[in-house]
Coordinates of C-alpha atoms in Angstrom, one line a residue:
X1 CA 128.1 9.1 39.5
X2 CA 128.6 7.3 36.1
X3 CA 125.5 5.9 34.4
X4 CA 126.2 2.1 34.3
X5 CA 124.9 -0.6 31.9
X6 CA 124.0 -4.2 32.4
X7 CA 122.5 -7.0 30.3
X8 CA 118.8 -7.3 29.6
X9 CA 119.2 -10.9 30.8
X10 CA 121.4 -10.3 34.0
X11 CA 121.5 -7.2 36.1
X12 CA 125.1 -7.9 37.3
X13 CA 127.8 -7.0 36.7
X14 CA 127.2 -3.4 35.6
X15 CA 129.8 -1.7 33.4
X16 CA 130.5 1.8 32.2
X17 CA 129.3 3.2 28.9
X18 CA 132.8 2.8 27.3
X19 CA 133.0 -0.9 28.4
X20 CA 129.5 -1.5 27.0
X21 CA 130.3 0.2 23.7
X22 CA 133.5 -1.8 23.4
X23 CA 131.8 -5.2 24.1
X24 CA 128.8 -4.5 21.9
X25 CA 126.8 -7.5 23.1
X26 CA 126.7 -8.6 26.7
X27 CA 128.6 -11.9 27.5
X28 CA 125.3 -13.7 28.2
X29 CA 123.9 -12.8 24.8
X30 CA 121.7 -10.0 26.2
X31 CA 121.7 -6.3 25.1
X32 CA 123.2 -3.6 27.3
X33 CA 120.7 -1.2 28.8
X34 CA 121.3 1.8 31.1
X35 CA 120.4 1.3 34.8
X36 CA 118.1 4.3 34.3
X37 CA 117.0 6.4 31.3
X38 CA 118.3 9.9 32.0
X39 CA 116.0 12.9 31.8
X40 CA 116.6 15.7 29.3
X41 CA 116.6 18.7 31.5
X42 CA 117.1 21.4 28.9
X43 CA 113.9 23.6 28.4
X44 CA 112.3 22.4 25.2
X45 CA 112.4 25.8 23.6
X46 CA 116.2 25.7 23.7
X47 CA 116.1 23.0 21.1
X48 CA 115.0 25.5 18.5
X49 CA 118.4 27.2 18.4
X50 CA 120.6 24.2 18.8
X51 CA 122.7 22.8 15.9
X52 CA 122.9 19.1 15.3
X53 CA 126.3 18.8 17.0
X54 CA 125.0 20.8 20.0
X55 CA 122.0 18.6 20.3
X56 CA 124.1 15.5 19.9
X57 CA 126.4 16.5 22.8
X58 CA 123.5 17.3 25.1
X59 CA 121.9 13.9 24.5
X60 CA 125.0 11.8 24.4
X61 CA 126.6 13.3 27.5
X62 CA 123.7 12.0 29.6
X63 CA 124.3 8.4 28.5
X64 CA 128.1 8.3 28.0
X65 CA 129.0 9.7 31.4
X66 CA 132.5 8.2 31.6
X67 CA 133.6 10.2 28.5
X68 CA 135.0 13.6 29.2
X69 CA 133.4 16.6 27.5
X70 CA 136.5 16.9 25.4
X71 CA 136.4 13.3 24.3
X72 CA 132.7 13.3 23.5
X73 CA 132.9 16.7 21.6
X74 CA 135.9 15.4 19.7
X75 CA 133.9 12.3 18.6
X76 CA 131.0 14.4 17.5
X77 CA 133.1 16.9 15.6
X78 CA 134.9 14.1 13.7
X79 CA 131.7 12.3 12.9
X80 CA 129.4 15.1 11.7
X81 CA 131.2 17.0 9.0
X82 CA 132.3 16.3 5.5
X83 CA 130.7 12.9 5.4
X84 CA 127.3 14.7 5.0
X85 CA 126.1 16.6 1.9
X86 CA 124.2 19.3 3.9
X87 CA 125.7 21.4 6.7
X88 CA 122.7 20.8 9.0
X89 CA 123.3 16.9 8.8
X90 CA 119.6 16.2 8.5
X91 CA 116.5 18.2 7.6
X92 CA 112.7 18.2 7.8
X93 CA 110.8 18.3 4.6
X94 CA 107.0 19.1 4.7
X95 CA 105.0 17.1 2.2
X96 CA 101.4 16.2 2.4
X97 CA 100.2 16.0 6.0
X98 CA 103.6 15.2 7.6
X99 CA 107.2 16.2 8.0
X100 CA 109.7 13.8 6.6
X101 CA 112.9 13.7 8.6
X102 CA 115.6 13.1 5.9
X103 CA 118.2 10.9 7.5
X104 CA 119.9 10.0 4.3
X105 CA 122.4 12.9 3.7
X106 CA 125.4 10.9 4.7
X107 CA 127.9 9.2 2.4
X108 CA 125.9 5.9 2.1
X109 CA 122.5 7.7 1.7
X110 CA 120.7 5.8 4.5
X111 CA 119.9 6.6 8.1
X112 CA 122.5 4.2 9.4
X113 CA 125.1 7.0 8.6
X114 CA 123.7 9.1 11.4
X115 CA 125.0 6.7 14.1
X116 CA 127.7 4.8 12.3
X117 CA 129.6 7.9 11.5
X118 CA 130.3 8.4 15.2
X119 CA 130.5 4.8 16.4
X120 CA 134.1 4.2 15.2
X121 CA 135.2 7.3 17.2
X122 CA 133.3 6.3 20.3
X123 CA 134.7 2.8 20.0
X124 CA 138.4 3.7 19.6
X125 CA 138.0 6.3 22.4
X126 CA 136.4 3.6 24.6
X127 CA 139.3 1.2 23.9
X128 CA 141.8 3.8 25.1
X129 CA 139.7 4.5 28.2
X130 CA 139.6 0.8 29.0
X131 CA 143.3 0.3 28.4
X132 CA 142.5 -2.2 25.6
X133 CA 145.3 -2.8 23.0
X134 CA 143.6 -5.7 21.3
X135 CA 142.5 -5.3 17.7
X136 CA 138.7 -4.7 17.6
X137 CA 136.9 -6.9 15.2
X138 CA 133.6 -5.5 14.1
X139 CA 131.3 -8.4 13.1
X140 CA 128.0 -7.4 11.6
X141 CA 125.0 -8.8 9.8
X142 CA 123.1 -6.4 7.5
X143 CA 119.8 -6.3 5.8
X144 CA 121.3 -3.8 3.4
X145 CA 122.1 -0.4 4.9
X146 CA 124.1 -1.1 8.1
X147 CA 126.7 -3.0 6.2
X148 CA 127.8 -0.2 3.9
X149 CA 127.5 2.5 6.6
X150 CA 129.6 0.4 9.0
X151 CA 132.2 -0.4 6.3
X152 CA 132.5 3.3 5.4
X153 CA 132.8 4.3 9.1
X154 CA 135.5 1.7 10.0
X155 CA 137.5 1.6 6.8
X156 CA 141.1 2.0 7.6
X157 CA 140.4 3.0 11.2
X158 CA 143.6 2.0 13.1
X159 CA 143.2 -0.9 15.5
X160 CA 140.0 -2.3 13.9
X161 CA 138.9 -4.9 11.4
X162 CA 135.3 -5.2 10.0
X163 CA 133.6 -8.2 8.5
X164 CA 130.1 -7.8 7.1
X165 CA 127.6 -10.6 6.1
X166 CA 124.6 -9.8 3.9
X167 CA 121.9 -11.9 2.3
X168 CA 123.1 -12.5 -1.2
X169 CA 119.6 -12.3 -2.7
X170 CA 118.0 -10.0 -0.2
X171 CA 119.4 -6.5 -0.9
X172 CA 119.0 -4.0 -3.7
X173 CA 121.5 -3.9 -6.5
X174 CA 122.7 -0.5 -5.3
X175 CA 123.1 -1.7 -1.7
X176 CA 125.1 -4.7 -2.8
X177 CA 127.3 -2.7 -5.1
X178 CA 128.0 -0.2 -2.3
X179 CA 129.3 -3.0 -0.1
X180 CA 131.2 -5.1 -2.6
X181 CA 133.2 -2.1 -3.9
X182 CA 134.2 -0.9 -0.4
X183 CA 137.8 0.0 -0.1
X184 CA 139.9 -0.4 3.0
X185 CA 142.6 -2.9 4.0
X186 CA 140.7 -3.8 7.1
X187 CA 137.4 -4.6 5.4
X188 CA 135.8 -7.9 4.3
X189 CA 132.3 -8.5 2.9
X190 CA 130.6 -11.8 2.3
X191 CA 127.2 -12.7 0.9
X192 CA 125.4 -15.6 2.4
X193 CA 122.9 -18.0 0.9
X194 CA 120.1 -17.2 3.3
X195 CA 118.2 -14.3 4.7
X196 CA 119.1 -11.5 7.1
X197 CA 117.8 -13.5 10.1
X198 CA 120.2 -16.3 9.2
X199 CA 123.1 -13.9 9.0
X200 CA 122.2 -12.3 12.3
X201 CA 121.8 -15.6 14.0
X202 CA 125.2 -16.6 12.8
X203 CA 126.8 -13.4 14.1
X204 CA 125.1 -13.8 17.5
X205 CA 126.3 -17.4 17.7
X206 CA 129.9 -16.3 17.2
X207 CA 129.6 -13.6 19.9
X208 CA 128.4 -16.3 22.5
X209 CA 130.9 -18.9 21.4
X210 CA 133.4 -19.1 24.3
X211 CA 135.9 -21.3 22.4
X212 CA 135.9 -18.9 19.5
X213 CA 136.4 -16.0 22.0
X214 CA 139.4 -17.7 23.5
X215 CA 140.8 -18.2 20.0
X216 CA 140.5 -14.5 19.3
X217 CA 142.0 -13.5 22.7
X218 CA 145.0 -15.7 22.0
X219 CA 145.6 -13.6 18.9
X220 CA 145.1 -10.2 20.5
X221 CA 141.6 -9.6 19.0
X222 CA 138.2 -9.1 20.5
X223 CA 134.7 -8.9 18.9
X224 CA 132.4 -5.9 18.9
X225 CA 129.3 -5.0 16.9
X226 CA 128.1 -2.1 14.7
X227 CA 124.5 -3.2 14.7
X228 CA 122.0 -1.3 16.8
X229 CA 122.4 -4.0 19.4
X230 CA 125.5 -1.9 20.4
X231 CA 124.4 0.9 22.8
X232 CA 127.0 3.1 21.1
X233 CA 125.0 2.8 17.9
X234 CA 121.5 3.2 19.5
X235 CA 122.1 6.3 21.6
X236 CA 123.2 8.5 18.6
X237 CA 119.9 7.7 17.0
X238 CA 118.0 9.3 19.8
X239 CA 119.6 12.6 18.8
X240 CA 117.7 13.2 15.6
X241 CA 114.3 13.0 17.2
X242 CA 115.2 15.9 19.6
X243 CA 116.7 17.8 16.6
X244 CA 113.5 17.3 14.6
X245 CA 111.4 18.7 17.5
X246 CA 113.7 21.7 17.5
X247 CA 113.3 22.3 13.8
X248 CA 109.5 22.2 14.2
X249 CA 109.8 24.8 17.0
X250 CA 112.1 27.0 14.9
X251 CA 109.6 26.9 12.0
X252 CA 106.8 27.9 14.3
X253 CA 104.9 24.6 13.5
X254 CA 104.6 23.7 17.2
X255 CA 105.1 25.4 20.6
X256 CA 107.4 24.2 23.3
X257 CA 105.6 21.3 25.1
X258 CA 103.3 20.4 22.2
X259 CA 103.2 16.7 21.5
X260 CA 104.2 15.2 18.2
X261 CA 103.8 11.7 16.7
X262 CA 106.7 9.8 15.2
X263 CA 106.3 7.2 12.5
X264 CA 109.2 4.8 11.7
X265 CA 109.6 2.1 9.1
X266 CA 110.8 -0.8 11.3
X267 CA 112.8 -3.9 10.9
X268 CA 115.3 -4.6 13.6
X269 CA 113.5 -2.2 15.9
X270 CA 116.5 0.0 16.7
X271 CA 115.3 3.2 15.1
X272 CA 111.9 3.3 16.7
X273 CA 113.4 2.2 20.0
X274 CA 115.5 5.3 19.9
X275 CA 112.3 7.3 19.5
X276 CA 110.8 5.5 22.5
X277 CA 114.0 6.4 24.5
X278 CA 113.5 10.0 23.5
X279 CA 110.0 9.9 24.8
X280 CA 111.2 8.4 28.1
X281 CA 113.7 11.2 28.4
X282 CA 111.0 13.8 28.2
X283 CA 110.6 14.6 24.5
X284 CA 106.8 15.3 24.1
X285 CA 105.8 12.3 22.0
X286 CA 102.2 11.2 21.9
X287 CA 102.2 8.1 19.6
X288 CA 104.9 6.0 18.1
X289 CA 103.8 4.4 14.8
X290 CA 105.6 1.2 14.1
X291 CA 105.4 0.6 10.3
X292 CA 106.0 -2.8 8.8
X293 CA 106.0 -4.3 5.3
X294 CA 104.5 -7.7 4.6
X295 CA 106.8 -9.3 7.2
X296 CA 104.3 -8.3 9.9
X297 CA 105.9 -9.9 12.9
X298 CA 106.0 -6.6 14.8
X299 CA 102.5 -5.5 13.9
X300 CA 101.1 -8.8 15.2
X301 CA 103.2 -8.4 18.4
X302 CA 101.7 -5.0 19.2
X303 CA 98.2 -6.1 18.3
X304 CA 98.2 -9.5 20.0
X305 CA 101.1 -9.5 22.6
X306 CA 102.6 -12.6 20.8
X307 CA 105.9 -12.6 19.0
X308 CA 105.9 -15.3 16.4
X309 CA 108.6 -15.7 13.9
X310 CA 107.2 -18.9 12.5
X311 CA 105.9 -17.6 9.2
X312 CA 107.0 -17.4 5.6
X313 CA 109.9 -14.9 5.0
X314 CA 108.8 -12.5 2.3
X315 CA 111.3 -10.7 0.1
X316 CA 109.8 -7.3 -0.6
X317 CA 110.6 -4.0 -2.3
X318 CA 111.6 -2.6 1.1
X319 CA 114.4 -5.1 1.8
X320 CA 116.0 -3.5 4.8
X321 CA 112.8 -4.3 6.7
X322 CA 112.7 -8.0 5.6
X323 CA 113.3 -9.2 9.2
X324 CA 111.5 -11.7 11.4
X325 CA 113.7 -11.5 14.5
X326 CA 113.8 -7.9 15.7
X327 CA 116.8 -7.9 18.1
X328 CA 116.2 -4.5 19.7
X329 CA 112.7 -5.4 20.8
X330 CA 114.5 -7.2 23.7
X331 CA 115.3 -3.8 25.2
X332 CA 111.6 -2.8 25.1
X333 CA 110.7 -6.2 26.6
X334 CA 113.0 -5.5 29.5
X335 CA 111.4 -2.2 30.2
X336 CA 107.8 -3.4 30.1
X337 CA 108.6 -6.4 32.2
X338 CA 109.4 -4.1 35.0
X339 CA 113.2 -4.6 34.3
X340 CA 112.8 -8.3 35.1
X341 CA 115.9 -9.9 33.6
X342 CA 114.7 -13.5 34.2
X343 CA 111.4 -12.7 32.4
X344 CA 113.5 -11.4 29.4
X345 CA 115.9 -14.3 29.5
X346 CA 113.1 -16.9 29.6
X347 CA 111.3 -15.4 26.6
X348 CA 114.5 -15.2 24.6
X349 CA 115.1 -18.8 25.3
X350 CA 111.5 -19.6 24.1
X351 CA 112.1 -17.6 21.0
X352 CA 115.3 -19.5 20.3
X353 CA 113.7 -22.9 21.0
X354 CA 110.2 -22.5 19.6
X355 CA 110.2 -19.2 17.6
X356 CA 107.4 -17.8 19.8
X357 CA 106.9 -16.0 23.1
X358 CA 104.0 -14.2 24.7
X359 CA 103.9 -11.2 27.0
X360 CA 101.5 -10.7 29.9
X361 CA 98.4 -8.4 29.8
X362 CA 100.2 -6.1 32.2
X363 CA 103.2 -5.9 29.9
X364 CA 101.0 -5.3 26.9
X365 CA 99.3 -2.4 28.7
X366 CA 102.7 -0.6 29.0
X367 CA 102.9 -0.5 25.2
X368 CA 100.0 1.9 25.0
X369 CA 102.1 4.6 23.2
X370 CA 102.7 2.3 20.3
X371 CA 100.4 1.8 17.3
X372 CA 101.3 -0.4 14.3
X373 CA 100.4 -1.0 10.8
X374 CA 101.7 -2.5 7.6
X375 CA 101.8 -1.9 3.8
X376 CA 101.8 -4.4 1.0
X377 CA 104.3 -4.0 -1.9
X378 CA 101.5 -2.6 -4.1
X379 CA 100.4 -0.1 -1.4
X380 CA 104.1 0.9 -1.0
X381 CA 104.4 1.8 -4.7
X382 CA 101.0 3.5 -4.7
X383 CA 102.1 5.7 -1.8
X384 CA 105.3 6.8 -3.7
X385 CA 103.2 7.6 -6.7
X386 CA 100.4 9.3 -4.8
X387 CA 102.8 11.6 -2.7
X388 CA 104.7 12.5 -5.9
X389 CA 101.6 13.4 -7.8
X390 CA 100.3 15.5 -4.9
X391 CA 103.5 17.2 -3.8
X392 CA 106.3 16.5 -6.3
X393 CA 108.3 14.9 -3.4
X394 CA 109.9 11.5 -4.1
X395 CA 110.5 9.0 -1.3
X396 CA 112.0 5.5 -1.1
X397 CA 110.1 2.3 -0.5
X398 CA 110.9 2.1 3.2
X399 CA 109.8 5.7 3.8
X400 CA 106.7 4.9 1.7
X401 CA 105.7 2.1 4.1
X402 CA 105.8 4.5 7.0
X403 CA 103.9 7.2 5.0
X404 CA 101.2 4.7 4.1
X405 CA 100.8 3.5 7.7
X406 CA 100.6 7.1 8.9
X407 CA 98.0 8.1 6.4
X408 CA 95.9 5.0 7.3
X409 CA 96.3 5.8 11.0
X410 CA 95.2 9.4 10.5
X411 CA 92.1 8.4 8.5
X412 CA 91.1 5.7 11.1
X413 CA 91.7 7.8 14.2
X414 CA 91.3 11.5 13.1
X415 CA 94.5 12.2 15.1
X416 CA 95.8 15.6 13.7
X417 CA 98.9 15.7 16.0
X418 CA 101.9 17.0 14.0
X419 CA 103.8 13.9 12.8
X420 CA 107.4 13.3 11.9
X421 CA 108.1 10.4 9.5
X422 CA 111.6 8.9 9.6
X423 CA 112.8 9.0 6.0
X424 CA 115.4 6.3 6.3
X425 CA 116.9 6.1 2.8
X426 CA 117.3 8.1 -0.4
X427 CA 115.1 7.0 -3.3
X428 CA 118.3 6.6 -5.3
X429 CA 119.2 3.6 -3.2
X430 CA 116.1 1.8 -4.6
X431 CA 115.8 3.3 -8.1
X432 CA 114.2 0.3 -9.8
X433 CA 111.3 0.0 -7.3
X434 CA 110.8 3.8 -7.1
X435 CA 110.7 4.2 -10.9
X436 CA 108.3 1.3 -11.0
X437 CA 106.0 3.4 -9.0
X438 CA 106.6 6.7 -10.8
X439 CA 107.0 5.4 -14.4
X440 CA 105.4 2.0 -15.0
X441 CA 106.9 0.3 -18.0
X442 CA 110.2 2.2 -17.8
X443 CA 113.1 0.8 -19.8
X444 CA 115.0 -2.2 -18.3
X445 CA 118.3 -0.5 -17.8
X446 CA 121.1 -1.2 -15.2
X447 CA 120.3 0.3 -11.8
X448 CA 123.0 2.9 -12.0
X449 CA 121.6 4.2 -15.3
X450 CA 118.2 4.3 -13.9
X451 CA 119.5 6.8 -11.3
X452 CA 119.9 9.4 -14.0
X453 CA 116.3 8.8 -15.1
X454 CA 115.1 9.2 -11.5
X455 CA 117.1 12.4 -11.2
X456 CA 115.2 13.8 -14.2
X457 CA 111.8 13.0 -12.7
X458 CA 112.6 14.1 -9.2
X459 CA 114.7 17.2 -10.0
X460 CA 117.3 16.0 -7.5
X461 CA 120.9 15.4 -8.6
X462 CA 122.1 11.8 -8.4
X463 CA 124.0 11.5 -5.0
X464 CA 127.7 11.0 -5.2
X465 CA 127.2 7.8 -3.2
X466 CA 125.5 6.3 -6.3
X467 CA 127.2 8.1 -9.2
X468 CA 130.6 7.0 -7.8
X469 CA 129.7 3.4 -8.1
X470 CA 129.6 3.3 -11.9
X471 CA 133.3 2.7 -12.3
X472 CA 134.1 1.3 -8.9
X473 CA 135.8 -2.2 -9.1
X474 CA 134.3 -5.1 -7.2
X475 CA 136.7 -5.9 -4.3
X476 CA 134.6 -8.5 -2.4
X477 CA 133.0 -11.4 -4.2
X478 CA 132.8 -14.1 -1.5
X479 CA 129.5 -16.0 -1.2
X480 CA 129.1 -18.8 1.4
X481 CA 126.5 -20.9 3.2
X482 CA 125.5 -19.7 6.7
X483 CA 127.2 -22.8 8.2
X484 CA 130.5 -21.5 6.9
X485 CA 130.4 -18.2 8.7
X486 CA 132.7 -19.2 11.6
X487 CA 135.2 -20.9 9.3
X488 CA 135.3 -17.8 7.1
X489 CA 135.9 -15.4 10.1
X490 CA 138.7 -17.6 11.3
X491 CA 140.3 -17.6 7.9
X492 CA 140.0 -13.8 7.5
X493 CA 141.4 -13.1 11.0
X494 CA 144.3 -15.6 10.5
X495 CA 145.7 -13.4 7.7

């Protein structure tokens, strides 16, 4: 029997994995969830000898049941190869009292590569399986990393177009340059005068706009998403938590069945949700640490059971986490509500109308495996400096938020459980902030020149993803108001 998917806001109709991947967002605005979370039946000790590709297949086949083994293995083989600068795809680095899961060895040096390298292949395979000949239009909002990774993944993929919106003043100089220099006849990038939440709200509005959908259909086009709201993006993120467990087994740091903690710097909630899915599948996870920057909306939710986006939006030195509306939290809300679609739908309406919703005590009790904490910008920089001085290892600002929250948790609880920290971006993606921590008073040079300085300090070569930007021409220079997003998409797709 195929594993079917339905909206978090309506349990009918249920669709196959390929249909859910192709649609991205459910027609009612909800997120697709599996009718049940499958169990990982492999013995845990087997993970110690499995490659990344092998682990990916064993996880994904449980979710994408209408893909044949040949189709799924083909997608995996095409995704996890030359796009990554190490053969193992990701690795664990022990530093201090934790293991850092380096998810930044792809061509855009951020964790989004881990899933967005395979999503285009899943999507084009899904289109064939569904008998869809329409052009697939990927419409995505980004807080910095998803945009470039999606652009790189979909660039010049036949039968697709991709349009990315990013907050013009809300990403790092390297992140912006990666996007605006993106090649590909099917790519388009626009900055908006607003923040990530504004961009994401505009994209969601287009997905639920029936008149716009009819206009697209009349031109042989259909929308889909590359954000982690797409189940085809979320499931591949589950893989690396199983892979990390296997590496700890292989290194003799744990025994099969031993519990681990996982700490994730969190913005849109997709990456930590993937870790929660892994736990539900049977991965021995004790505690999930949700790490936030000064935009503490998730910390307050876990501590108080109230989600309240009505607060100042703070631009920080960990910009990919500068988010007040964490879309993937809806999937967790669905689970802890007892899979009550009406309860989810009602709270999403409250969030849209008032900016606030509250969960019941019973729902809050089901969140017991989560702990949360936050770091200020000063604490983030101090964590980068402190870890470097102690170990010689350099981390980026987002990873530093997670590292600080973990260290605080460990001191407060005395919990010595082996802990994996999701290292979500290379320090070279945020050179100015990282150098500000390591070398206060450094010369005010362009970000691309600062990368050479960081290389000298860290002993790590400048990644090709950064060095290649120096002479890359700007190909996308559009900047618009958020109210112009629909008009712009129409214009781009009318070409």
